[in-house]
Amino acid sequence: MFNIRLTLLTAFSFACLPTLYAAKTAIRLDSLLTEVQVKASKYPSKLAQTGKVITVISQEQIQRSIGKNLGELLQESVGISIVGARSAPGSNQEVYVRGANTGNVLLLIDGFPANDPSHISSVLDWNLIDLGSLERIEIMKGGQSTLYGSDAMAGVINLVTRKSGTSISLQGGGLGTHAEAFQIQKTIKKLHVGLGLKNFQTQGFSAAANQEEKDGMGQQNIRVNVGSTLGKYSDWDLYYQSEFYRADLDGGPMIDERDYAAKASNHAFRAQFHRQFVRGDLFVRVFQDITHRFFRNDSTDIPANAYSNYSESAYVGLNQGAESYMKWRLPASIQTVAGVEYRNQATTQTDFSISGYGRYDSPALAASLANIQLVAGYLTFEKHQADAWGLELGGRLSNHSLYGTNFTYHVNPYAYVWPKGKLFANYYSSFKAPSLYQLYSPYGNQALQAEYGKTLEAGFEQQLEKFTVRLVAFQQDVQDGIIFQSIIEEPYGRYMNVAKQNTKGLELEARYAWKGFSTELAYTYLDGQMNQVINGKDSTFSSLIRRPKHQASLRLNQQLTKRWSASIYTQYVGERTDYYYDDASYQTQDVTLGRYVWTELQSTYSFHKHWRLQALVKNVLNQRPVEQYGYSGQPRNVQLSLLGTF
């Protein structure tokens, strides 16, 4: 029966391909629209009134991406590569922005930092995030440490959750996938309340290449929000999110494992108070995230090369803080943002394994030891002269409880050189504090300093009646990069500040729209070098591990009727270099991952003003994308969704 439904769904999608329809509200490249309002700069502003490189993924684009995860959608953005997004469900997703290392982009949820201090790079597991709960996604590239502090070396990704409307979503399709989601938002007098629920299940496919056993995943999410106005000039909001998933794992590159599983959960509390004044706004925020990760490799199935018969690892990360900032409108069209911020991070970690030699317990980390605080103050000034020029200046002074004080700043001039054309330049300094694992684990080094980056970018945007384009050139230099350095005595490795990294590249975005037809083009070029001095030996090599030098995409949309839609999307991902440990030679080997072309077909039919049916065919050419050596990529599959909005 399922094969019949799959055949009908495929026929449905290809039948609507000739129309290449973009829907009643056409899919838009919102990053180039002048009237779009963004909050990534801590207060709403129009894209036309900033010189920063900001991309907005709209709610229409998100809804048309049902059947994908967050990483798959972001993989379509220029300058971004998400390793693991097209791998087996539950795979670790490494986020690379402009070729910078994973962990160098800060994730925000409704403007609040979302970190997992138990992770080596302090990043939150993206498998916990429900894409369908989002209203839009704001991507701000470049070093953003002035406003957002640590981790924002390559950029900031702000996930804005939905806070209006009622919706129902049902999804089913290939790989044994089904999902159900419900959201309701109501206003009762002055009180705004909301509830969101999501369940996702998939049988998946083998994570390890050339294996048959399926590695599935289950994910559940709940969101509650409540808020109200206080008089005419004040309001408050309170958010709670609980996210959970379980995923099957494999034993390594091309190694099947039938009883290895990961579980993770995140519980987040966020609150905001806003007060409006005659010439400004005051914001006060508090938040707390608790993340649990648990890995168990049972003893019912033991691969031939396994180091142990049984193992368990448990990680708990605490991320909490408070922030107060004020936006103030000064004379002469000058705006200023001034704020103070406090963050506290802690982790507890345990790990043990059982082998032929007995039980071995790794040294445990306790939150009383693995704990740091960050305190900072920041100030920015922005002058915007309509249709002429603009300038933004800012700086942040941060104090880390272990390594001390550091200062970061940015300078951002831009000018309107012809109607709807803009030239801009940015110079940023930024930093990433060492993670708790890098400081306090058995391989930790409490003498570590922060990684420090400097970014220079320049570009232009042009908007005509039917055509928009943005071209950006950038370069980032990182000093005191933290790497794992082998040593000849226990624990046989330690984290050290010994790396320098240089990354440069180009980003091109273009869009053409005529009547019901539109096309979107994106291209990213990257080049990067890493330099390390270890034991007096100087070595230089490419830093683009698992990151392509060339990545390009094209999307075509066409509108013929108000009810029927279809689009085709294709992305070229160039060759990449990966490294793996060879058990036979006891050495790390390099391997080239082949280029591939990823193609999708998407179609929407609105059969009622509140209901529509969507079809998504992923990996139409059924290529075998390899994002990491020895691991498989997502095969061709079809996802069907029924969406209701009220």
PDB file of N, CA, C and O in Angstrom, residues 491-551:
ATOM      1  N   PRO A 491      47.985  12.475  30.001  1.00  0.00           N
ATOM      2  CA  PRO A 491      46.943  11.692  29.320  1.00  0.00           C
ATOM      3  C   PRO A 491      47.152  11.568  27.818  1.00  0.00           C
ATOM      4  O   PRO A 491      46.197  11.286  27.088  1.00  0.00           O
ATOM      5  N   TYR A 492      48.374  11.806  27.326  1.00  0.00           N
ATOM      6  CA  TYR A 492      48.764  11.638  25.918  1.00  0.00           C
ATOM      7  C   TYR A 492      48.107  12.655  24.992  1.00  0.00           C
ATOM      8  O   TYR A 492      48.036  12.448  23.778  1.00  0.00           O
ATOM      9  N   GLY A 493      47.637  13.738  25.545  1.00  0.00           N
ATOM     10  CA  GLY A 493      47.096  14.805  24.721  1.00  0.00           C
ATOM     11  C   GLY A 493      46.649  15.964  25.583  1.00  0.00           C
ATOM     12  O   GLY A 493      46.314  15.791  26.759  1.00  0.00           O
ATOM     13  N   ARG A 494      46.680  17.171  24.995  1.00  0.00           N
ATOM     14  CA  ARG A 494      46.279  18.366  25.747  1.00  0.00           C
ATOM     15  C   ARG A 494      45.864  19.447  24.751  1.00  0.00           C
ATOM     16  O   ARG A 494      46.402  19.541  23.648  1.00  0.00           O
ATOM     17  N   TYR A 495      44.901  20.266  25.155  1.00  0.00           N
ATOM     18  CA  TYR A 495      44.475  21.383  24.312  1.00  0.00           C
ATOM     19  C   TYR A 495      45.442  22.552  24.500  1.00  0.00           C
ATOM     20  O   TYR A 495      45.806  22.894  25.630  1.00  0.00           O
ATOM     21  N   MET A 496      45.835  23.158  23.347  1.00  0.00           N
ATOM     22  CA  MET A 496      46.833  24.228  23.373  1.00  0.00           C
ATOM     23  C   MET A 496      46.419  25.353  22.424  1.00  0.00           C
ATOM     24  O   MET A 496      45.747  25.128  21.421  1.00  0.00           O
ATOM     25  N   ASN A 497      46.864  26.597  22.726  1.00  0.00           N
ATOM     26  CA  ASN A 497      46.695  27.750  21.820  1.00  0.00           C
ATOM     27  C   ASN A 497      47.899  27.815  20.883  1.00  0.00           C
ATOM     28  O   ASN A 497      48.853  28.537  21.130  1.00  0.00           O
ATOM     29  N   VAL A 498      47.872  27.052  19.799  1.00  0.00           N
ATOM     30  CA  VAL A 498      49.051  27.013  18.916  1.00  0.00           C
ATOM     31  C   VAL A 498      48.703  27.200  17.442  1.00  0.00           C
ATOM     32  O   VAL A 498      49.588  27.103  16.591  1.00  0.00           O
ATOM     33  N   ALA A 499      47.450  27.465  17.112  1.00  0.00           N
ATOM     34  CA  ALA A 499      47.043  27.502  15.711  1.00  0.00           C
ATOM     35  C   ALA A 499      46.740  28.919  15.245  1.00  0.00           C
ATOM     36  O   ALA A 499      46.265  29.766  16.004  1.00  0.00           O
ATOM     37  N   LYS A 500      47.034  29.153  13.952  1.00  0.00           N
ATOM     38  CA  LYS A 500      46.629  30.355  13.246  1.00  0.00           C
ATOM     39  C   LYS A 500      45.841  29.917  12.013  1.00  0.00           C
ATOM     40  O   LYS A 500      46.232  28.976  11.328  1.00  0.00           O
ATOM     41  N   GLN A 501      44.767  30.614  11.751  1.00  0.00           N
ATOM     42  CA  GLN A 501      43.916  30.233  10.629  1.00  0.00           C
ATOM     43  C   GLN A 501      43.555  31.463   9.812  1.00  0.00           C
ATOM     44  O   GLN A 501      43.208  32.507  10.360  1.00  0.00           O
ATOM     45  N   ASN A 502      43.642  31.306   8.504  1.00  0.00           N
ATOM     46  CA  ASN A 502      43.255  32.364   7.573  1.00  0.00           C
ATOM     47  C   ASN A 502      42.232  31.801   6.599  1.00  0.00           C
ATOM     48  O   ASN A 502      42.478  30.773   5.957  1.00  0.00           O
ATOM     49  N   THR A 503      41.074  32.449   6.517  1.00  0.00           N
ATOM     50  CA  THR A 503      40.015  32.019   5.614  1.00  0.00           C
ATOM     51  C   THR A 503      39.550  33.216   4.800  1.00  0.00           C
ATOM     52  O   THR A 503      39.335  34.295   5.346  1.00  0.00           O
ATOM     53  N   LYS A 504      39.394  33.020   3.508  1.00  0.00           N
ATOM     54  CA  LYS A 504      38.907  34.091   2.636  1.00  0.00           C
ATOM     55  C   LYS A 504      37.954  33.503   1.610  1.00  0.00           C
ATOM     56  O   LYS A 504      37.956  32.291   1.349  1.00  0.00           O
ATOM     57  N   GLY A 505      37.133  34.372   1.030  1.00  0.00           N
ATOM     58  CA  GLY A 505      36.193  33.855   0.058  1.00  0.00           C
ATOM     59  C   GLY A 505      35.288  34.916  -0.532  1.00  0.00           C
ATOM     60  O   GLY A 505      35.409  36.115  -0.247  1.00  0.00           O
ATOM     61  N   LEU A 506      34.376  34.434  -1.369  1.00  0.00           N
ATOM     62  CA  LEU A 506      33.380  35.277  -2.040  1.00  0.00           C
ATOM     63  C   LEU A 506      32.004  34.654  -1.868  1.00  0.00           C
ATOM     64  O   LEU A 506      31.858  33.424  -1.859  1.00  0.00           O
ATOM     65  N   GLU A 507      30.995  35.511  -1.742  1.00  0.00           N
ATOM     66  CA  GLU A 507      29.605  35.072  -1.712  1.00  0.00           C
ATOM     67  C   GLU A 507      28.814  35.877  -2.741  1.00  0.00           C
ATOM     68  O   GLU A 507      28.896  37.107  -2.767  1.00  0.00           O
ATOM     69  N   LEU A 508      28.059  35.179  -3.566  1.00  0.00           N
ATOM     70  CA  LEU A 508      27.228  35.832  -4.576  1.00  0.00           C
ATOM     71  C   LEU A 508      25.803  35.341  -4.433  1.00  0.00           C
ATOM     72  O   LEU A 508      25.539  34.140  -4.384  1.00  0.00           O
ATOM     73  N   GLU A 509      24.856  36.285  -4.332  1.00  0.00           N
ATOM     74  CA  GLU A 509      23.432  35.981  -4.338  1.00  0.00           C
ATOM     75  C   GLU A 509      22.771  36.839  -5.409  1.00  0.00           C
ATOM     76  O   GLU A 509      23.047  38.035  -5.506  1.00  0.00           O
ATOM     77  N   ALA A 510      21.887  36.222  -6.195  1.00  0.00           N
ATOM     78  CA  ALA A 510      21.170  36.969  -7.225  1.00  0.00           C
ATOM     79  C   ALA A 510      19.767  36.404  -7.355  1.00  0.00           C
ATOM     80  O   ALA A 510      19.544  35.201  -7.178  1.00  0.00           O
ATOM     81  N   ARG A 511      18.835  37.298  -7.661  1.00  0.00           N
ATOM     82  CA  ARG A 511      17.449  36.892  -7.849  1.00  0.00           C
ATOM     83  C   ARG A 511      16.835  37.701  -8.980  1.00  0.00           C
ATOM     84  O   ARG A 511      17.037  38.909  -9.079  1.00  0.00           O
ATOM     85  N   TYR A 512      16.080  36.996  -9.828  1.00  0.00           N
ATOM     86  CA  TYR A 512      15.344  37.653 -10.900  1.00  0.00           C
ATOM     87  C   TYR A 512      13.886  37.225 -10.806  1.00  0.00           C
ATOM     88  O   TYR A 512      13.574  36.045 -10.640  1.00  0.00           O
ATOM     89  N   ALA A 513      12.962  38.182 -10.878  1.00  0.00           N
ATOM     90  CA  ALA A 513      11.530  37.889 -10.805  1.00  0.00           C
ATOM     91  C   ALA A 513      10.816  38.600 -11.937  1.00  0.00           C
ATOM     92  O   ALA A 513      11.061  39.788 -12.194  1.00  0.00           O
ATOM     93  N   TRP A 514       9.948  37.890 -12.624  1.00  0.00           N
ATOM     94  CA  TRP A 514       9.162  38.477 -13.711  1.00  0.00           C
ATOM     95  C   TRP A 514       7.800  37.793 -13.724  1.00  0.00           C
ATOM     96  O   TRP A 514       7.690  36.590 -13.920  1.00  0.00           O
ATOM     97  N   LYS A 515       6.768  38.617 -13.437  1.00  0.00           N
ATOM     98  CA  LYS A 515       5.410  38.106 -13.323  1.00  0.00           C
ATOM     99  C   LYS A 515       5.405  36.948 -12.321  1.00  0.00           C
ATOM    100  O   LYS A 515       5.782  37.122 -11.180  1.00  0.00           O
ATOM    101  N   GLY A 516       5.001  35.743 -12.724  1.00  0.00           N
ATOM    102  CA  GLY A 516       4.931  34.616 -11.797  1.00  0.00           C
ATOM    103  C   GLY A 516       6.190  33.807 -11.691  1.00  0.00           C
ATOM    104  O   GLY A 516       6.247  32.845 -10.937  1.00  0.00           O
ATOM    105  N   PHE A 517       7.228  34.187 -12.437  1.00  0.00           N
ATOM    106  CA  PHE A 517       8.458  33.395 -12.465  1.00  0.00           C
ATOM    107  C   PHE A 517       9.537  34.072 -11.634  1.00  0.00           C
ATOM    108  O   PHE A 517       9.674  35.294 -11.618  1.00  0.00           O
ATOM    109  N   SER A 518      10.315  33.269 -10.927  1.00  0.00           N
ATOM    110  CA  SER A 518      11.479  33.792 -10.227  1.00  0.00           C
ATOM    111  C   SER A 518      12.562  32.734 -10.201  1.00  0.00           C
ATOM    112  O   SER A 518      12.291  31.525 -10.247  1.00  0.00           O
ATOM    113  N   THR A 519      13.797  33.202 -10.142  1.00  0.00           N
ATOM    114  CA  THR A 519      14.940  32.302 -10.046  1.00  0.00           C
ATOM    115  C   THR A 519      15.936  32.879  -9.051  1.00  0.00           C
ATOM    116  O   THR A 519      16.101  34.101  -8.958  1.00  0.00           O
ATOM    117  N   GLU A 520      16.573  32.005  -8.293  1.00  0.00           N
ATOM    118  CA  GLU A 520      17.518  32.410  -7.259  1.00  0.00           C
ATOM    119  C   GLU A 520      18.824  31.647  -7.457  1.00  0.00           C
ATOM    120  O   GLU A 520      18.823  30.426  -7.597  1.00  0.00           O
ATOM    121  N   LEU A 521      19.912  32.378  -7.444  1.00  0.00           N
ATOM    122  CA  LEU A 521      21.238  31.806  -7.654  1.00  0.00           C
ATOM    123  C   LEU A 521      22.120  32.159  -6.470  1.00  0.00           C
ATOM    124  O   LEU A 521      22.090  33.290  -5.969  1.00  0.00           O
ATOM    125  N   ALA A 522      22.928  31.187  -6.018  1.00  0.00           N
ATOM    126  CA  ALA A 522      23.870  31.429  -4.928  1.00  0.00           C
ATOM    127  C   ALA A 522      25.171  30.702  -5.229  1.00  0.00           C
ATOM    128  O   ALA A 522      25.164  29.568  -5.741  1.00  0.00           O
ATOM    129  N   TYR A 523      26.282  31.355  -4.919  1.00  0.00           N
ATOM    130  CA  TYR A 523      27.598  30.743  -5.136  1.00  0.00           C
ATOM    131  C   TYR A 523      28.527  31.153  -4.008  1.00  0.00           C
ATOM    132  O   TYR A 523      28.545  32.327  -3.589  1.00  0.00           O
ATOM    133  N   THR A 524      29.296  30.197  -3.492  1.00  0.00           N
ATOM    134  CA  THR A 524      30.271  30.443  -2.437  1.00  0.00           C
ATOM    135  C   THR A 524      31.629  29.907  -2.860  1.00  0.00           C
ATOM    136  O   THR A 524      31.732  28.750  -3.300  1.00  0.00           O
ATOM    137  N   TYR A 525      32.653  30.733  -2.726  1.00  0.00           N
ATOM    138  CA  TYR A 525      34.037  30.301  -2.942  1.00  0.00           C
ATOM    139  C   TYR A 525      34.791  30.466  -1.634  1.00  0.00           C
ATOM    140  O   TYR A 525      34.679  31.505  -0.961  1.00  0.00           O
ATOM    141  N   LEU A 526      35.571  29.447  -1.260  1.00  0.00           N
ATOM    142  CA  LEU A 526      36.332  29.470  -0.021  1.00  0.00           C
ATOM    143  C   LEU A 526      37.776  29.038  -0.263  1.00  0.00           C
ATOM    144  O   LEU A 526      38.059  28.188  -1.102  1.00  0.00           O
ATOM    145  N   ASP A 527      38.673  29.611   0.515  1.00  0.00           N
ATOM    146  CA  ASP A 527      40.058  29.166   0.561  1.00  0.00           C
ATOM    147  C   ASP A 527      40.548  29.400   1.981  1.00  0.00           C
ATOM    148  O   ASP A 527      40.302  30.475   2.556  1.00  0.00           O
ATOM    149  N   GLY A 528      41.200  28.414   2.560  1.00  0.00           N
ATOM    150  CA  GLY A 528      41.624  28.557   3.947  1.00  0.00           C
ATOM    151  C   GLY A 528      42.907  27.813   4.241  1.00  0.00           C
ATOM    152  O   GLY A 528      43.159  26.732   3.685  1.00  0.00           O
ATOM    153  N   GLN A 529      43.722  28.388   5.132  1.00  0.00           N
ATOM    154  CA  GLN A 529      44.991  27.783   5.542  1.00  0.00           C
ATOM    155  C   GLN A 529      45.064  27.748   7.064  1.00  0.00           C
ATOM    156  O   GLN A 529      44.639  28.690   7.741  1.00  0.00           O
ATOM    157  N   MET A 530      45.609  26.665   7.592  1.00  0.00           N
ATOM    158  CA  MET A 530      45.861  26.507   9.016  1.00  0.00           C
ATOM    159  C   MET A 530      47.357  26.367   9.227  1.00  0.00           C
ATOM    160  O   MET A 530      48.028  25.607   8.533  1.00  0.00           O
ATOM    161  N   ASN A 531      47.876  27.110  10.192  1.00  0.00           N
ATOM    162  CA  ASN A 531      49.298  27.033  10.529  1.00  0.00           C
ATOM    163  C   ASN A 531      49.429  26.640  11.994  1.00  0.00           C
ATOM    164  O   ASN A 531      48.781  27.231  12.867  1.00  0.00           O
ATOM    165  N   GLN A 532      50.268  25.630  12.262  1.00  0.00           N
ATOM    166  CA  GLN A 532      50.494  25.158  13.622  1.00  0.00           C
ATOM    167  C   GLN A 532      51.994  25.043  13.878  1.00  0.00           C
ATOM    168  O   GLN A 532      52.744  24.612  13.003  1.00  0.00           O
ATOM    169  N   VAL A 533      52.386  25.406  15.082  1.00  0.00           N
ATOM    170  CA  VAL A 533      53.766  25.225  15.513  1.00  0.00           C
ATOM    171  C   VAL A 533      53.733  24.311  16.729  1.00  0.00           C
ATOM    172  O   VAL A 533      53.317  24.715  17.818  1.00  0.00           O
ATOM    173  N   ILE A 534      54.148  23.041  16.531  1.00  0.00           N
ATOM    174  CA  ILE A 534      54.102  22.027  17.576  1.00  0.00           C
ATOM    175  C   ILE A 534      55.497  21.435  17.754  1.00  0.00           C
ATOM    176  O   ILE A 534      56.093  20.942  16.789  1.00  0.00           O
ATOM    177  N   ASN A 535      55.998  21.495  18.974  1.00  0.00           N
ATOM    178  CA  ASN A 535      57.337  20.979  19.294  1.00  0.00           C
ATOM    179  C   ASN A 535      58.402  21.557  18.370  1.00  0.00           C
ATOM    180  O   ASN A 535      59.313  20.863  17.921  1.00  0.00           O
ATOM    181  N   GLY A 536      58.234  22.856  18.071  1.00  0.00           N
ATOM    182  CA  GLY A 536      59.203  23.541  17.239  1.00  0.00           C
ATOM    183  C   GLY A 536      59.044  23.305  15.754  1.00  0.00           C
ATOM    184  O   GLY A 536      59.789  23.873  14.951  1.00  0.00           O
ATOM    185  N   LYS A 537      58.076  22.495  15.331  1.00  0.00           N
ATOM    186  CA  LYS A 537      57.863  22.202  13.925  1.00  0.00           C
ATOM    187  C   LYS A 537      56.696  23.024  13.399  1.00  0.00           C
ATOM    188  O   LYS A 537      55.618  23.028  13.978  1.00  0.00           O
ATOM    189  N   ASP A 538      56.927  23.702  12.291  1.00  0.00           N
ATOM    190  CA  ASP A 538      55.930  24.564  11.669  1.00  0.00           C
ATOM    191  C   ASP A 538      55.261  23.797  10.531  1.00  0.00           C
ATOM    192  O   ASP A 538      55.939  23.309   9.617  1.00  0.00           O
ATOM    193  N   SER A 539      53.947  23.686  10.572  1.00  0.00           N
ATOM    194  CA  SER A 539      53.218  22.989   9.511  1.00  0.00           C
ATOM    195  C   SER A 539      52.055  23.847   9.049  1.00  0.00           C
ATOM    196  O   SER A 539      51.384  24.500   9.856  1.00  0.00           O
ATOM    197  N   THR A 540      51.818  23.860   7.724  1.00  0.00           N
ATOM    198  CA  THR A 540      50.724  24.610   7.119  1.00  0.00           C
ATOM    199  C   THR A 540      49.937  23.684   6.203  1.00  0.00           C
ATOM    200  O   THR A 540      50.527  22.943   5.409  1.00  0.00           O
ATOM    201  N   PHE A 541      48.612  23.723   6.314  1.00  0.00           N
ATOM    202  CA  PHE A 541      47.768  22.861   5.499  1.00  0.00           C
ATOM    203  C   PHE A 541      46.404  23.526   5.345  1.00  0.00           C
ATOM    204  O   PHE A 541      46.096  24.523   6.014  1.00  0.00           O
ATOM    205  N   SER A 542      45.578  22.966   4.453  1.00  0.00           N
ATOM    206  CA  SER A 542      44.246  23.519   4.218  1.00  0.00           C
ATOM    207  C   SER A 542      43.391  23.347   5.465  1.00  0.00           C
ATOM    208  O   SER A 542      43.387  22.295   6.101  1.00  0.00           O
ATOM    209  N   SER A 543      42.647  24.387   5.805  1.00  0.00           N
ATOM    210  CA  SER A 543      41.745  24.327   6.956  1.00  0.00           C
ATOM    211  C   SER A 543      40.334  23.892   6.571  1.00  0.00           C
ATOM    212  O   SER A 543      39.477  23.745   7.446  1.00  0.00           O
ATOM    213  N   LEU A 544      40.093  23.667   5.280  1.00  0.00           N
ATOM    214  CA  LEU A 544      38.737  23.383   4.807  1.00  0.00           C
ATOM    215  C   LEU A 544      38.415  21.894   4.925  1.00  0.00           C
ATOM    216  O   LEU A 544      38.054  21.235   3.946  1.00  0.00           O
ATOM    217  N   ILE A 545      38.548  21.346   6.113  1.00  0.00           N
ATOM    218  CA  ILE A 545      38.215  19.948   6.336  1.00  0.00           C
ATOM    219  C   ILE A 545      36.703  19.775   6.260  1.00  0.00           C
ATOM    220  O   ILE A 545      35.953  20.444   6.981  1.00  0.00           O
ATOM    221  N   ARG A 546      36.251  18.906   5.361  1.00  0.00           N
ATOM    222  CA  ARG A 546      34.832  18.617   5.114  1.00  0.00           C
ATOM    223  C   ARG A 546      34.078  19.819   4.561  1.00  0.00           C
ATOM    224  O   ARG A 546      32.851  19.805   4.494  1.00  0.00           O
ATOM    225  N   ARG A 547      34.777  20.863   4.182  1.00  0.00           N
ATOM    226  CA  ARG A 547      34.149  22.059   3.638  1.00  0.00           C
ATOM    227  C   ARG A 547      34.569  22.244   2.185  1.00  0.00           C
ATOM    228  O   ARG A 547      35.761  22.215   1.883  1.00  0.00           O
ATOM    229  N   PRO A 548      33.615  22.445   1.257  1.00  0.00           N
ATOM    230  CA  PRO A 548      33.979  22.565  -0.154  1.00  0.00           C
ATOM    231  C   PRO A 548      34.558  23.940  -0.486  1.00  0.00           C
ATOM    232  O   PRO A 548      34.165  24.951   0.101  1.00  0.00           O
ATOM    233  N   LYS A 549      35.457  23.954  -1.432  1.00  0.00           N
ATOM    234  CA  LYS A 549      35.970  25.233  -1.934  1.00  0.00           C
ATOM    235  C   LYS A 549      34.922  25.912  -2.811  1.00  0.00           C
ATOM    236  O   LYS A 549      34.818  27.146  -2.825  1.00  0.00           O
ATOM    237  N   HIS A 550      34.133  25.124  -3.539  1.00  0.00           N
ATOM    238  CA  HIS A 550      33.092  25.675  -4.415  1.00  0.00           C
ATOM    239  C   HIS A 550      31.742  25.057  -4.040  1.00  0.00           C
ATOM    240  O   HIS A 550      31.619  23.836  -3.904  1.00  0.00           O
ATOM    241  N   GLN A 551      30.740  25.911  -3.893  1.00  0.00           N
ATOM    242  CA  GLN A 551      29.374  25.462  -3.639  1.00  0.00           C
ATOM    243  C   GLN A 551      28.425  26.416  -4.349  1.00  0.00           C
ATOM    244  O   GLN A 551      28.529  27.633  -4.187  1.00  0.00           O
TER     245      GLN A 551
END
